[in-house]
């Protein structure tokens, strides 16, 4: 009988970790592992009730866990800015940032508070803005920033011709576009850090295929019932054909904590099709390999969010004609 894969997490005592999307699923399990290793873990959540339940789960497994909640709605740039201001006022360096939260394939096109297509605005732009607002704390902590991608990023492209999917909407393609843009941003973050001496290491991860709530009923994205896919995914997980939440967290955990994880490294399951297994470094997906595309994402993302990542102050976000 095969053993369930796992990794040894180094002692994280004295280190502050911020994990988005940690109120359930992979993010919750990941935050629990970081807390068990001694990190002070901050959970920025949109739903306070789910956040309190997440705290109870983590403390139930690690009674001495140093874990706390903050407010964050990644679909609102004002909310992201408020969290950034709160954490900067607290004055603690951030040593680990795991950009894990996301939304997937709303059945109809929806927009964020700021008018962006929901997946692009939440999965990508919300996290870009968060990195920008936390940049002084990340530099102070010589942080490891880990960005959670998806197997959906292995095909497709950034939808430059209509970034906000205003002319037509295809949920799956929009999801892929958001994750490719986010991966390109993460790679460019590492390059800019190296060029400017920020001390930030940027790693990427993907969980494989796992039965989380991304495809389950989510009224907040207009999905009132589970998708047909999630039933099949849950069954495949039970049969051992794909991963579980406990194994799916391992690539991001390794990317965030392993002493051997390298800047620009991409980590995912090592099994057949990279949908399950233990964590291992993998070749970058083809849509992530263009440095020119990454530089373009870097520039456009700052323009859209109004958040500077180049040390020249805040900018007014674009509110119309986003492309």
mmCIF file of C-alpha atoms in Angstrom:
data_model
loop_
_atom_site.group_PDB
_atom_site.id
_atom_site.type_symbol
_atom_site.label_atom_id
_atom_site.label_comp_id
_atom_site.label_asym_id
_atom_site.label_seq_id
_atom_site.Cartn_x
_atom_site.Cartn_y
_atom_site.Cartn_z
ATOM 1 C CA UNK A 1 0.000 0.000 0.000
ATOM 2 C CA UNK A 2 1.460 3.378 -0.993
ATOM 3 C CA UNK A 3 2.227 5.914 1.695
ATOM 4 C CA UNK A 4 0.502 9.291 1.752
ATOM 5 C CA UNK A 5 3.090 11.881 0.667
ATOM 6 C CA UNK A 6 4.181 14.538 3.124
ATOM 7 C CA UNK A 7 7.051 16.936 3.796
ATOM 8 C CA UNK A 8 8.904 18.149 6.852
ATOM 9 C CA UNK A 9 8.273 21.833 7.524
ATOM 10 C CA UNK A 10 11.155 23.749 9.131
ATOM 11 C CA UNK A 11 10.695 25.578 12.422
ATOM 12 C CA UNK A 12 8.860 28.820 11.632
ATOM 13 C CA UNK A 13 8.913 30.311 15.122
ATOM 14 C CA UNK A 14 9.152 34.095 14.986
ATOM 15 C CA UNK A 15 7.987 34.310 11.389
ATOM 16 C CA UNK A 16 4.772 35.995 10.262
ATOM 17 C CA UNK A 17 2.745 34.337 7.511
ATOM 18 C CA UNK A 18 -0.233 35.772 5.633
ATOM 19 C CA UNK A 19 -2.408 33.253 3.769
ATOM 20 C CA UNK A 20 -5.317 34.309 1.558
ATOM 21 C CA UNK A 21 -8.225 31.966 0.990
ATOM 22 C CA UNK A 22 -7.590 30.129 4.248
ATOM 23 C CA UNK A 23 -11.159 29.878 5.509
ATOM 24 C CA UNK A 24 -11.573 26.430 3.948
ATOM 25 C CA UNK A 25 -10.044 23.845 1.636
ATOM 26 C CA UNK A 26 -6.379 23.851 0.709
ATOM 27 C CA UNK A 27 -5.805 27.302 2.217
ATOM 28 C CA UNK A 28 -7.133 26.268 5.623
ATOM 29 C CA UNK A 29 -5.058 23.093 5.672
ATOM 30 C CA UNK A 30 -1.984 25.031 4.566
ATOM 31 C CA UNK A 31 -2.461 27.698 7.245
ATOM 32 C CA UNK A 32 -2.806 24.935 9.821
ATOM 33 C CA UNK A 33 0.520 23.411 8.806
ATOM 34 C CA UNK A 34 2.271 26.783 9.020
ATOM 35 C CA UNK A 35 0.791 27.413 12.471
ATOM 36 C CA UNK A 36 1.814 23.939 13.638
ATOM 37 C CA UNK A 37 5.383 24.775 12.595
ATOM 38 C CA UNK A 38 5.365 27.823 14.879
ATOM 39 C CA UNK A 39 4.529 30.646 12.492
ATOM 40 C CA UNK A 40 2.262 33.492 13.485
ATOM 41 C CA UNK A 41 -0.454 33.092 10.853
ATOM 42 C CA UNK A 42 -2.747 35.884 9.687
ATOM 43 C CA UNK A 43 -5.910 34.808 7.891
ATOM 44 C CA UNK A 44 -7.461 37.619 5.842
ATOM 45 C CA UNK A 45 -11.056 36.519 5.166
ATOM 46 C CA UNK A 46 -14.156 37.853 3.451
ATOM 47 C CA UNK A 47 -16.635 35.844 5.534
ATOM 48 C CA UNK A 48 -16.143 36.384 9.309
ATOM 49 C CA UNK A 49 -18.171 33.313 10.288
ATOM 50 C CA UNK A 50 -16.068 31.038 8.089
ATOM 51 C CA UNK A 51 -12.979 32.760 9.456
ATOM 52 C CA UNK A 52 -13.959 32.028 13.046
ATOM 53 C CA UNK A 53 -14.628 28.396 12.123
ATOM 54 C CA UNK A 54 -11.180 28.222 10.504
ATOM 55 C CA UNK A 55 -9.564 29.561 13.674
ATOM 56 C CA UNK A 56 -11.371 26.927 15.723
ATOM 57 C CA UNK A 57 -10.214 24.177 13.349
ATOM 58 C CA UNK A 58 -6.572 25.256 13.499
ATOM 59 C CA UNK A 59 -6.598 25.694 17.282
ATOM 60 C CA UNK A 60 -8.349 22.353 17.682
ATOM 61 C CA UNK A 61 -5.360 20.702 15.988
ATOM 62 C CA UNK A 62 -2.684 23.008 17.456
ATOM 63 C CA UNK A 63 -3.955 24.497 20.732
ATOM 64 C CA UNK A 64 -0.982 26.856 21.032
ATOM 65 C CA UNK A 65 -1.366 28.167 17.476
ATOM 66 C CA UNK A 66 -0.763 31.898 17.041
ATOM 67 C CA UNK A 67 -3.432 32.628 14.445
ATOM 68 C CA UNK A 68 -5.710 35.598 13.923
ATOM 69 C CA UNK A 69 -8.210 37.057 11.465
ATOM 70 C CA UNK A 70 -8.189 40.219 9.366
ATOM 71 C CA UNK A 71 -10.776 41.468 6.888
ATOM 72 C CA UNK A 72 -10.174 41.087 3.152
ATOM 73 C CA UNK A 73 -12.319 40.995 0.038
ATOM 74 C CA UNK A 74 -9.973 40.513 -2.912
ATOM 75 C CA UNK A 75 -12.705 41.655 -5.282
ATOM 76 C CA UNK A 76 -12.483 45.158 -3.788
ATOM 77 C CA UNK A 77 -9.345 47.252 -4.209
ATOM 78 C CA UNK A 78 -10.463 49.410 -1.274
ATOM 79 C CA UNK A 79 -10.614 46.317 0.950
ATOM 80 C CA UNK A 80 -7.148 45.236 -0.186
ATOM 81 C CA UNK A 81 -5.801 48.724 0.546
ATOM 82 C CA UNK A 82 -7.412 48.668 3.998
ATOM 83 C CA UNK A 83 -5.763 45.356 4.865
ATOM 84 C CA UNK A 84 -2.430 46.685 3.653
ATOM 85 C CA UNK A 85 -2.820 49.772 5.831
ATOM 86 C CA UNK A 86 -3.765 47.638 8.843
ATOM 87 C CA UNK A 87 -0.748 45.365 8.515
ATOM 88 C CA UNK A 88 1.620 48.273 7.890
ATOM 89 C CA UNK A 89 0.280 49.988 11.012
ATOM 90 C CA UNK A 90 0.942 46.809 12.984
ATOM 91 C CA UNK A 91 4.543 47.172 11.828
ATOM 92 C CA UNK A 92 5.455 43.484 11.744
ATOM 93 C CA UNK A 93 7.545 42.261 8.809
ATOM 94 C CA UNK A 94 5.844 39.603 6.684
ATOM 95 C CA UNK A 95 8.082 36.594 6.095
ATOM 96 C CA UNK A 96 5.667 34.377 4.157
ATOM 97 C CA UNK A 97 2.839 35.455 1.884
ATOM 98 C CA UNK A 98 0.769 32.714 0.263
ATOM 99 C CA UNK A 99 -1.561 34.068 -2.413
ATOM 100 C CA UNK A 100 -3.964 31.155 -2.435
ATOM 101 C CA UNK A 101 -7.504 32.563 -2.698
ATOM 102 C CA UNK A 102 -9.498 32.424 -5.889
ATOM 103 C CA UNK A 103 -12.820 32.068 -7.642
ATOM 104 C CA UNK A 104 -13.534 29.765 -10.550
ATOM 105 C CA UNK A 105 -15.928 29.814 -13.515
ATOM 106 C CA UNK A 106 -18.985 31.808 -12.440
ATOM 107 C CA UNK A 107 -21.800 30.642 -14.720
ATOM 108 C CA UNK A 108 -22.383 34.204 -15.933
ATOM 109 C CA UNK A 109 -19.934 37.085 -16.295
ATOM 110 C CA UNK A 110 -19.689 39.018 -13.057
ATOM 111 C CA UNK A 111 -17.612 41.991 -12.043
ATOM 112 C CA UNK A 112 -15.728 43.090 -8.962
ATOM 113 C CA UNK A 113 -16.553 46.190 -6.965
ATOM 114 C CA UNK A 114 -14.197 48.083 -9.261
ATOM 115 C CA UNK A 115 -15.730 46.790 -12.496
ATOM 116 C CA UNK A 116 -13.189 44.102 -13.430
ATOM 117 C CA UNK A 117 -14.235 40.646 -14.616
ATOM 118 C CA UNK A 118 -14.559 38.718 -11.364
ATOM 119 C CA UNK A 119 -11.907 36.052 -11.943
ATOM 120 C CA UNK A 120 -9.309 38.419 -13.371
ATOM 121 C CA UNK A 121 -10.068 40.980 -10.678
ATOM 122 C CA UNK A 122 -9.987 38.532 -7.753
ATOM 123 C CA UNK A 123 -7.456 35.871 -8.725
ATOM 124 C CA UNK A 124 -4.979 38.273 -10.291
ATOM 125 C CA UNK A 125 -5.515 41.987 -9.661
ATOM 126 C CA UNK A 126 -6.551 41.611 -6.015
ATOM 127 C CA UNK A 127 -3.362 39.715 -5.252
ATOM 128 C CA UNK A 128 -1.241 42.136 -7.284
ATOM 129 C CA UNK A 129 -2.623 44.996 -5.202
ATOM 130 C CA UNK A 130 -2.004 43.052 -1.991
ATOM 131 C CA UNK A 131 1.642 42.496 -2.884
ATOM 132 C CA UNK A 132 1.984 46.182 -3.690
ATOM 133 C CA UNK A 133 0.463 47.338 -0.413
ATOM 134 C CA UNK A 134 2.574 44.872 1.583
ATOM 135 C CA UNK A 135 5.793 45.507 -0.334
ATOM 136 C CA UNK A 136 7.582 47.370 2.526
ATOM 137 C CA UNK A 137 6.703 44.561 4.957
ATOM 138 C CA UNK A 138 7.760 41.889 2.477
ATOM 139 C CA UNK A 139 11.081 43.635 1.966
ATOM 140 C CA UNK A 140 11.556 43.981 5.718
ATOM 141 C CA UNK A 141 10.904 40.255 6.163
ATOM 142 C CA UNK A 142 12.967 39.197 3.124
ATOM 143 C CA UNK A 143 9.830 37.299 2.355
ATOM 144 C CA UNK A 144 8.976 34.203 0.397
ATOM 145 C CA UNK A 145 5.894 34.973 -1.716
ATOM 146 C CA UNK A 146 4.131 31.873 -3.017
ATOM 147 C CA UNK A 147 1.448 32.204 -5.665
ATOM 148 C CA UNK A 148 -1.072 29.409 -6.129
ATOM 149 C CA UNK A 149 -1.806 28.680 -9.784
ATOM 150 C CA UNK A 150 -3.820 25.907 -11.417
ATOM 151 C CA UNK A 151 -3.454 23.187 -14.014
ATOM 152 C CA UNK A 152 -5.739 25.462 -16.039
ATOM 153 C CA UNK A 153 -2.695 27.693 -16.628
ATOM 154 C CA UNK A 154 -0.979 25.085 -18.789
ATOM 155 C CA UNK A 155 -2.991 26.122 -21.841
ATOM 156 C CA UNK A 156 -4.515 29.313 -23.136
ATOM 157 C CA UNK A 157 -3.156 32.845 -22.854
ATOM 158 C CA UNK A 158 -3.776 36.204 -21.266
ATOM 159 C CA UNK A 159 -6.889 37.524 -23.018
ATOM 160 C CA UNK A 160 -5.275 40.792 -24.034
ATOM 161 C CA UNK A 161 -7.815 41.575 -26.731
ATOM 162 C CA UNK A 162 -10.573 41.819 -24.100
ATOM 163 C CA UNK A 163 -9.089 41.582 -20.611
ATOM 164 C CA UNK A 164 -12.435 42.052 -18.884
ATOM 165 C CA UNK A 165 -14.363 39.686 -21.211
ATOM 166 C CA UNK A 166 -16.830 42.440 -22.035
ATOM 167 C CA UNK A 167 -17.429 41.414 -25.644
ATOM 168 C CA UNK A 168 -17.985 37.729 -24.897
ATOM 169 C CA UNK A 169 -17.603 35.531 -21.843
ATOM 170 C CA UNK A 170 -16.233 32.009 -21.481
ATOM 171 C CA UNK A 171 -15.836 31.107 -17.822
ATOM 172 C CA UNK A 172 -13.151 28.438 -18.231
ATOM 173 C CA UNK A 173 -11.015 30.512 -20.572
ATOM 174 C CA UNK A 174 -11.394 33.549 -18.313
ATOM 175 C CA UNK A 175 -10.209 31.446 -15.365
ATOM 176 C CA UNK A 176 -7.161 30.242 -17.300
ATOM 177 C CA UNK A 177 -6.368 33.799 -18.381
ATOM 178 C CA UNK A 178 -6.508 35.039 -14.786
ATOM 179 C CA UNK A 179 -4.174 32.289 -13.580
ATOM 180 C CA UNK A 180 -1.705 32.763 -16.438
ATOM 181 C CA UNK A 181 -1.587 36.501 -15.764
ATOM 182 C CA UNK A 182 -1.023 35.809 -12.079
ATOM 183 C CA UNK A 183 1.774 33.342 -12.801
ATOM 184 C CA UNK A 184 3.500 35.803 -15.127
ATOM 185 C CA UNK A 185 3.232 38.458 -12.427
ATOM 186 C CA UNK A 186 4.749 36.128 -9.823
ATOM 187 C CA UNK A 187 7.709 35.375 -12.071
ATOM 188 C CA UNK A 188 8.239 39.072 -12.774
ATOM 189 C CA UNK A 189 8.088 39.807 -9.038
ATOM 190 C CA UNK A 190 11.092 37.562 -8.510
ATOM 191 C CA UNK A 191 12.994 39.197 -11.369
ATOM 192 C CA UNK A 192 12.275 42.723 -10.123
ATOM 193 C CA UNK A 193 13.269 41.757 -6.602
ATOM 194 C CA UNK A 194 16.593 40.388 -7.817
ATOM 195 C CA UNK A 195 17.221 43.460 -9.969
ATOM 196 C CA UNK A 196 16.396 45.977 -7.233
ATOM 197 C CA UNK A 197 17.658 44.131 -4.152
ATOM 198 C CA UNK A 198 14.266 43.764 -2.474
ATOM 199 C CA UNK A 199 15.189 40.451 -0.848
ATOM 200 C CA UNK A 200 11.897 38.823 -1.874
ATOM 201 C CA UNK A 201 11.810 35.278 -3.248
ATOM 202 C CA UNK A 202 8.843 34.459 -5.489
ATOM 203 C CA UNK A 203 7.745 30.861 -5.982
ATOM 204 C CA UNK A 204 4.777 29.325 -7.790
ATOM 205 C CA UNK A 205 2.703 26.242 -7.035
ATOM 206 C CA UNK A 206 -0.351 24.350 -8.178
ATOM 207 C CA UNK A 207 -2.352 21.753 -6.227
ATOM 208 C CA UNK A 208 -3.143 19.345 -9.049
ATOM 209 C CA UNK A 209 -6.794 18.322 -9.138
ATOM 210 C CA UNK A 210 -8.498 18.255 -5.768
ATOM 211 C CA UNK A 211 -12.072 18.289 -4.359
ATOM 212 C CA UNK A 212 -12.297 21.830 -2.961
ATOM 213 C CA UNK A 213 -15.206 24.250 -2.976
ATOM 214 C CA UNK A 214 -14.085 26.101 -6.120
ATOM 215 C CA UNK A 215 -16.603 24.165 -8.221
ATOM 216 C CA UNK A 216 -19.172 23.615 -5.493
ATOM 217 C CA UNK A 217 -22.293 25.677 -4.887
ATOM 218 C CA UNK A 218 -21.192 29.265 -4.259
ATOM 219 C CA UNK A 219 -24.073 31.738 -4.224
ATOM 220 C CA UNK A 220 -21.639 34.655 -4.029
ATOM 221 C CA UNK A 221 -20.510 33.888 -7.598
ATOM 222 C CA UNK A 222 -23.985 33.015 -8.864
ATOM 223 C CA UNK A 223 -23.714 29.218 -8.505
ATOM 224 C CA UNK A 224 -26.645 27.904 -6.496
ATOM 225 C CA UNK A 225 -25.763 24.221 -6.797
ATOM 226 C CA UNK A 226 -22.693 22.020 -7.163
ATOM 227 C CA UNK A 227 -21.330 21.645 -10.670
ATOM 228 C CA UNK A 228 -21.411 18.177 -12.249
ATOM 229 C CA UNK A 229 -17.589 18.206 -12.272
ATOM 230 C CA UNK A 230 -17.241 18.452 -8.496
ATOM 231 C CA UNK A 231 -19.145 15.202 -7.940
ATOM 232 C CA UNK A 232 -16.793 13.362 -10.263
ATOM 233 C CA UNK A 233 -13.735 15.007 -8.701
ATOM 234 C CA UNK A 234 -14.852 13.973 -5.218
ATOM 235 C CA UNK A 235 -15.351 10.397 -6.371
ATOM 236 C CA UNK A 236 -11.959 10.301 -8.095
ATOM 237 C CA UNK A 237 -10.336 11.585 -4.917
ATOM 238 C CA UNK A 238 -12.001 8.826 -2.871
ATOM 239 C CA UNK A 239 -10.757 6.253 -5.389
ATOM 240 C CA UNK A 240 -7.201 7.575 -5.140
ATOM 241 C CA UNK A 241 -7.054 8.726 -8.766
ATOM 242 C CA UNK A 242 -6.413 12.360 -7.814
ATOM 243 C CA UNK A 243 -5.282 14.144 -4.682
ATOM 244 C CA UNK A 244 -6.908 15.037 -1.395
ATOM 245 C CA UNK A 245 -6.830 18.384 0.359
ATOM 246 C CA UNK A 246 -4.043 17.059 2.592
ATOM 247 C CA UNK A 247 -1.827 16.174 -0.371
ATOM 248 C CA UNK A 248 -2.860 19.101 -2.569
ATOM 249 C CA UNK A 249 -1.515 21.616 -0.054
ATOM 250 C CA UNK A 250 1.989 20.139 -0.231
ATOM 251 C CA UNK A 251 3.297 21.894 -3.365
ATOM 252 C CA UNK A 252 2.434 25.333 -1.979
ATOM 253 C CA UNK A 253 3.720 24.357 1.471
ATOM 254 C CA UNK A 254 7.002 23.220 -0.055
ATOM 255 C CA UNK A 255 7.231 26.315 -2.262
ATOM 256 C CA UNK A 256 6.619 28.526 0.776
ATOM 257 C CA UNK A 257 8.877 26.834 3.324
ATOM 258 C CA UNK A 258 11.433 24.463 1.811
ATOM 259 C CA UNK A 259 15.039 25.641 2.126
ATOM 260 C CA UNK A 260 15.640 24.270 -1.368
ATOM 261 C CA UNK A 261 12.750 26.064 -3.097
ATOM 262 C CA UNK A 262 14.249 28.509 -5.563
ATOM 263 C CA UNK A 263 13.149 31.877 -6.858
ATOM 264 C CA UNK A 264 10.971 31.344 -9.915
ATOM 265 C CA UNK A 265 10.516 27.665 -9.109
ATOM 266 C CA UNK A 266 7.188 26.040 -9.984
ATOM 267 C CA UNK A 267 6.004 23.224 -7.712
ATOM 268 C CA UNK A 268 3.195 20.712 -8.170
ATOM 269 C CA UNK A 269 2.297 17.051 -7.614
ATOM 270 C CA UNK A 270 4.788 14.571 -9.062
ATOM 271 C CA UNK A 271 2.305 11.834 -10.015
ATOM 272 C CA UNK A 272 0.861 10.869 -13.376
ATOM 273 C CA UNK A 273 -0.422 13.968 -15.149
ATOM 274 C CA UNK A 274 0.672 16.074 -12.170
ATOM 275 C CA UNK A 275 -2.806 15.783 -10.659
ATOM 276 C CA UNK A 276 -1.738 13.975 -7.474
ATOM 277 C CA UNK A 277 1.360 12.949 -5.563
ATOM 278 C CA UNK A 278 4.132 14.510 -3.561
ATOM 279 C CA UNK A 279 5.508 17.978 -4.295
ATOM 280 C CA UNK A 280 8.230 18.422 -6.892
ATOM 281 C CA UNK A 281 9.603 21.194 -9.058
ATOM 282 C CA UNK A 282 8.131 21.148 -12.555
ATOM 283 C CA UNK A 283 8.842 22.891 -15.861
ATOM 284 C CA UNK A 284 6.989 26.150 -16.309
ATOM 285 C CA UNK A 285 3.834 25.825 -18.337
ATOM 286 C CA UNK A 286 4.350 27.195 -21.845
ATOM 287 C CA UNK A 287 2.043 30.234 -21.337
ATOM 288 C CA UNK A 288 4.278 31.330 -18.430
ATOM 289 C CA UNK A 289 7.597 31.352 -20.279
ATOM 290 C CA UNK A 290 7.573 34.740 -22.039
ATOM 291 C CA UNK A 291 9.476 37.466 -20.207
ATOM 292 C CA UNK A 292 7.925 40.042 -22.528
ATOM 293 C CA UNK A 293 4.432 38.897 -21.503
ATOM 294 C CA UNK A 294 5.439 39.018 -17.838
ATOM 295 C CA UNK A 295 6.732 42.584 -18.141
ATOM 296 C CA UNK A 296 3.505 43.577 -19.892
ATOM 297 C CA UNK A 297 1.400 42.010 -17.128
ATOM 298 C CA UNK A 298 3.506 43.849 -14.536
ATOM 299 C CA UNK A 299 2.907 47.225 -16.177
ATOM 300 C CA UNK A 300 -0.769 46.777 -17.024
ATOM 301 C CA UNK A 301 -1.604 45.418 -13.567
ATOM 302 C CA UNK A 302 -0.204 48.524 -11.899
ATOM 303 C CA UNK A 303 -2.172 50.705 -14.279
ATOM 304 C CA UNK A 304 -5.423 48.859 -13.608
ATOM 305 C CA UNK A 305 -5.084 48.679 -9.826
ATOM 306 C CA UNK A 306 -3.461 52.057 -9.262
ATOM 307 C CA UNK A 307 -0.979 50.331 -6.953
ATOM 308 C CA UNK A 308 2.689 50.962 -7.657
ATOM 309 C CA UNK A 309 5.180 48.131 -7.519
ATOM 310 C CA UNK A 310 8.095 50.246 -8.685
ATOM 311 C CA UNK A 311 8.481 52.589 -5.735
ATOM 312 C CA UNK A 312 6.966 55.672 -7.381
ATOM 313 C CA UNK A 313 3.828 56.032 -5.283
ATOM 314 C CA UNK A 314 0.133 55.298 -5.789
ATOM 315 C CA UNK A 315 -1.558 55.887 -9.123
ATOM 316 C CA UNK A 316 -5.225 56.458 -9.957
ATOM 317 C CA UNK A 317 -6.747 53.147 -11.084
ATOM 318 C CA UNK A 318 -8.330 52.946 -14.488
ATOM 319 C CA UNK A 319 -12.095 52.848 -14.223
ATOM 320 C CA UNK A 320 -13.025 52.733 -17.900
ATOM 321 C CA UNK A 321 -11.681 51.364 -21.154
ATOM 322 C CA UNK A 322 -9.667 48.606 -19.530
ATOM 323 C CA UNK A 323 -9.206 46.683 -22.762
#
